[in-house]
Amino acid sequence: MGFLSKFADRKVSKTKKKKAALTVKETLERDIEKQRDLLAGKKVTSAKGNTIRSWFKKFDKETNGYEGEFVPFVGISALFGDDSFSYKKGEESSILDELVSDLGSGGLNDYIAVVEKKLAEASKKAKDKREQKKKDSK
């Protein structure tokens, strides 16, 4: 009796299965739900355990009847680039509902494409930087 035949049923694989990365649309859907949880007063954390920021930024004081600005993010990129949208108190949930509606109907596809491009560029830049660092350390 050899080792393998005796202990084959105890083999443990050391390779980690990598989860498939979420698409930008899937990430946005997940993050919208996290924003809903924030609005409900729940503590929401990122994968690293850090508290996530709200997309609803309150102004120091009410301006023209608006309480703050809405800036949705996908990862590190703002969904609407440099644009933000003013909101009034109590509109937060309806804003998220409209965002989900547009997301489902394809109304945000152009914005998602821009974010996908930005995230791909940032990923490539980070990868190149890591490779350069490896070369420099040799």
Short mmCIF file of C-alpha atoms in Angstrom, two decimals, residues 19-136:
data_model
loop_
_atom_site.label_atom_id
_atom_site.label_comp_id
_atom_site.label_asym_id
_atom_site.label_seq_id
_atom_site.Cartn_x
_atom_site.Cartn_y
_atom_site.Cartn_z
CA LYS A 19 -14.40 34.59 -7.54
CA ALA A 20 -15.46 35.98 -10.87
CA ALA A 21 -15.24 39.75 -10.77
CA LEU A 22 -18.53 41.61 -10.78
CA THR A 23 -19.38 43.68 -13.83
CA VAL A 24 -19.76 47.43 -13.35
CA LYS A 25 -23.54 47.03 -13.59
CA GLU A 26 -23.54 44.28 -10.93
CA THR A 27 -21.29 46.37 -8.71
CA LEU A 28 -23.63 49.35 -9.07
CA GLU A 29 -26.67 47.20 -8.21
CA ARG A 30 -24.90 45.88 -5.11
CA ASP A 31 -23.78 49.36 -4.07
CA ILE A 32 -27.29 50.78 -4.48
CA GLU A 33 -28.50 48.18 -1.97
CA LYS A 34 -25.69 49.22 0.38
CA GLN A 35 -26.84 52.84 0.07
CA ARG A 36 -30.39 51.75 0.95
CA ASP A 37 -29.00 50.06 4.06
CA LEU A 38 -27.14 53.26 4.97
CA LEU A 39 -30.36 55.26 4.60
CA ALA A 40 -32.07 52.75 6.90
CA GLY A 41 -29.44 53.54 9.54
CA LYS A 42 -27.48 50.31 9.26
CA LYS A 43 -23.69 50.25 9.51
CA VAL A 44 -22.34 49.16 6.13
CA THR A 45 -18.72 48.21 5.53
CA SER A 46 -16.60 47.54 2.49
CA ALA A 47 -14.87 44.24 1.75
CA LYS A 48 -11.87 45.59 3.70
CA GLY A 49 -14.06 46.37 6.71
CA ASN A 50 -14.06 50.15 6.29
CA THR A 51 -17.31 52.07 6.72
CA ILE A 52 -18.61 53.12 3.31
CA ARG A 53 -19.53 56.71 2.48
CA SER A 54 -23.00 57.83 1.60
CA TRP A 55 -23.66 59.04 -1.93
CA PHE A 56 -25.81 61.76 -0.35
CA LYS A 57 -23.54 64.63 0.68
CA LYS A 58 -25.25 67.15 2.92
CA PHE A 59 -24.57 70.84 2.41
CA ASP A 60 -23.41 72.84 5.44
CA LYS A 61 -26.67 74.76 5.15
CA GLU A 62 -29.75 74.35 2.97
CA THR A 63 -29.32 76.04 -0.42
CA ASN A 64 -32.34 77.03 -2.53
CA GLY A 65 -34.42 74.41 -0.71
CA TYR A 66 -31.92 71.64 -1.38
CA GLU A 67 -30.29 69.72 1.44
CA GLY A 68 -27.32 68.30 -0.41
CA GLU A 69 -25.95 66.64 -3.51
CA PHE A 70 -26.16 63.09 -4.80
CA VAL A 71 -22.96 61.58 -6.22
CA PRO A 72 -23.11 57.84 -6.97
CA PHE A 73 -19.81 55.95 -7.25
CA VAL A 74 -18.82 52.66 -8.83
CA GLY A 75 -15.58 51.65 -7.18
CA ILE A 76 -13.39 54.75 -7.31
CA SER A 77 -15.22 56.39 -10.22
CA ALA A 78 -18.16 58.73 -9.99
CA LEU A 79 -20.95 57.35 -12.19
CA PHE A 80 -21.78 60.73 -13.71
CA GLY A 81 -18.22 62.07 -13.88
CA ASP A 82 -18.00 65.59 -12.50
CA ASP A 83 -21.78 66.00 -12.28
CA SER A 84 -23.81 65.79 -9.08
CA PHE A 85 -27.51 66.26 -8.44
CA SER A 86 -29.16 68.34 -5.71
CA TYR A 87 -31.77 66.65 -3.55
CA LYS A 88 -34.36 67.70 -1.02
CA LYS A 89 -34.88 66.07 2.35
CA GLY A 90 -36.86 62.85 1.98
CA GLU A 91 -36.03 62.31 -1.71
CA GLU A 92 -33.15 59.90 -1.07
CA SER A 93 -35.11 56.65 -1.51
CA SER A 94 -36.93 57.86 -4.62
CA ILE A 95 -33.60 58.91 -6.16
CA LEU A 96 -32.24 55.39 -5.62
CA ASP A 97 -35.48 53.93 -7.05
CA GLU A 98 -35.12 56.05 -10.20
CA LEU A 99 -31.46 55.04 -10.49
CA VAL A 100 -32.43 51.34 -10.32
CA SER A 101 -35.15 51.93 -12.91
CA ASP A 102 -32.72 53.61 -15.32
CA LEU A 103 -30.14 50.92 -14.70
CA GLY A 104 -32.66 48.20 -15.57
CA SER A 105 -33.90 49.93 -18.71
CA GLY A 106 -30.40 50.57 -20.05
CA GLY A 107 -30.57 54.32 -19.53
CA LEU A 108 -27.20 54.33 -17.77
CA ASN A 109 -25.32 52.17 -20.29
CA ASP A 110 -23.30 55.08 -21.69
CA TYR A 111 -22.19 56.12 -18.20
CA ILE A 112 -21.37 52.51 -17.30
CA ALA A 113 -19.22 52.18 -20.43
CA VAL A 114 -17.21 55.26 -19.41
CA VAL A 115 -16.71 53.87 -15.89
CA GLU A 116 -15.67 50.47 -17.30
CA LYS A 117 -13.04 52.20 -19.41
CA LYS A 118 -11.75 54.24 -16.45
CA LEU A 119 -11.56 51.19 -14.19
CA ALA A 120 -9.75 49.17 -16.89
CA GLU A 121 -7.22 51.99 -17.32
CA ALA A 122 -6.70 52.24 -13.55
CA SER A 123 -6.26 48.46 -13.32
CA LYS A 124 -3.71 48.44 -16.13
CA LYS A 125 -1.84 51.35 -14.59
CA ALA A 126 -1.68 49.58 -11.20
CA LYS A 127 -0.53 46.34 -12.83
CA ASP A 128 2.20 48.15 -14.76
CA LYS A 129 3.33 49.88 -11.57
CA ARG A 130 3.54 46.54 -9.71
CA GLU A 131 5.55 44.99 -12.55
CA GLN A 132 7.92 47.96 -12.62
CA LYS A 133 8.38 47.72 -8.86
CA LYS A 134 9.27 44.02 -9.21
CA LYS A 135 11.83 44.83 -11.91
CA ASP A 136 13.36 47.61 -9.81
#
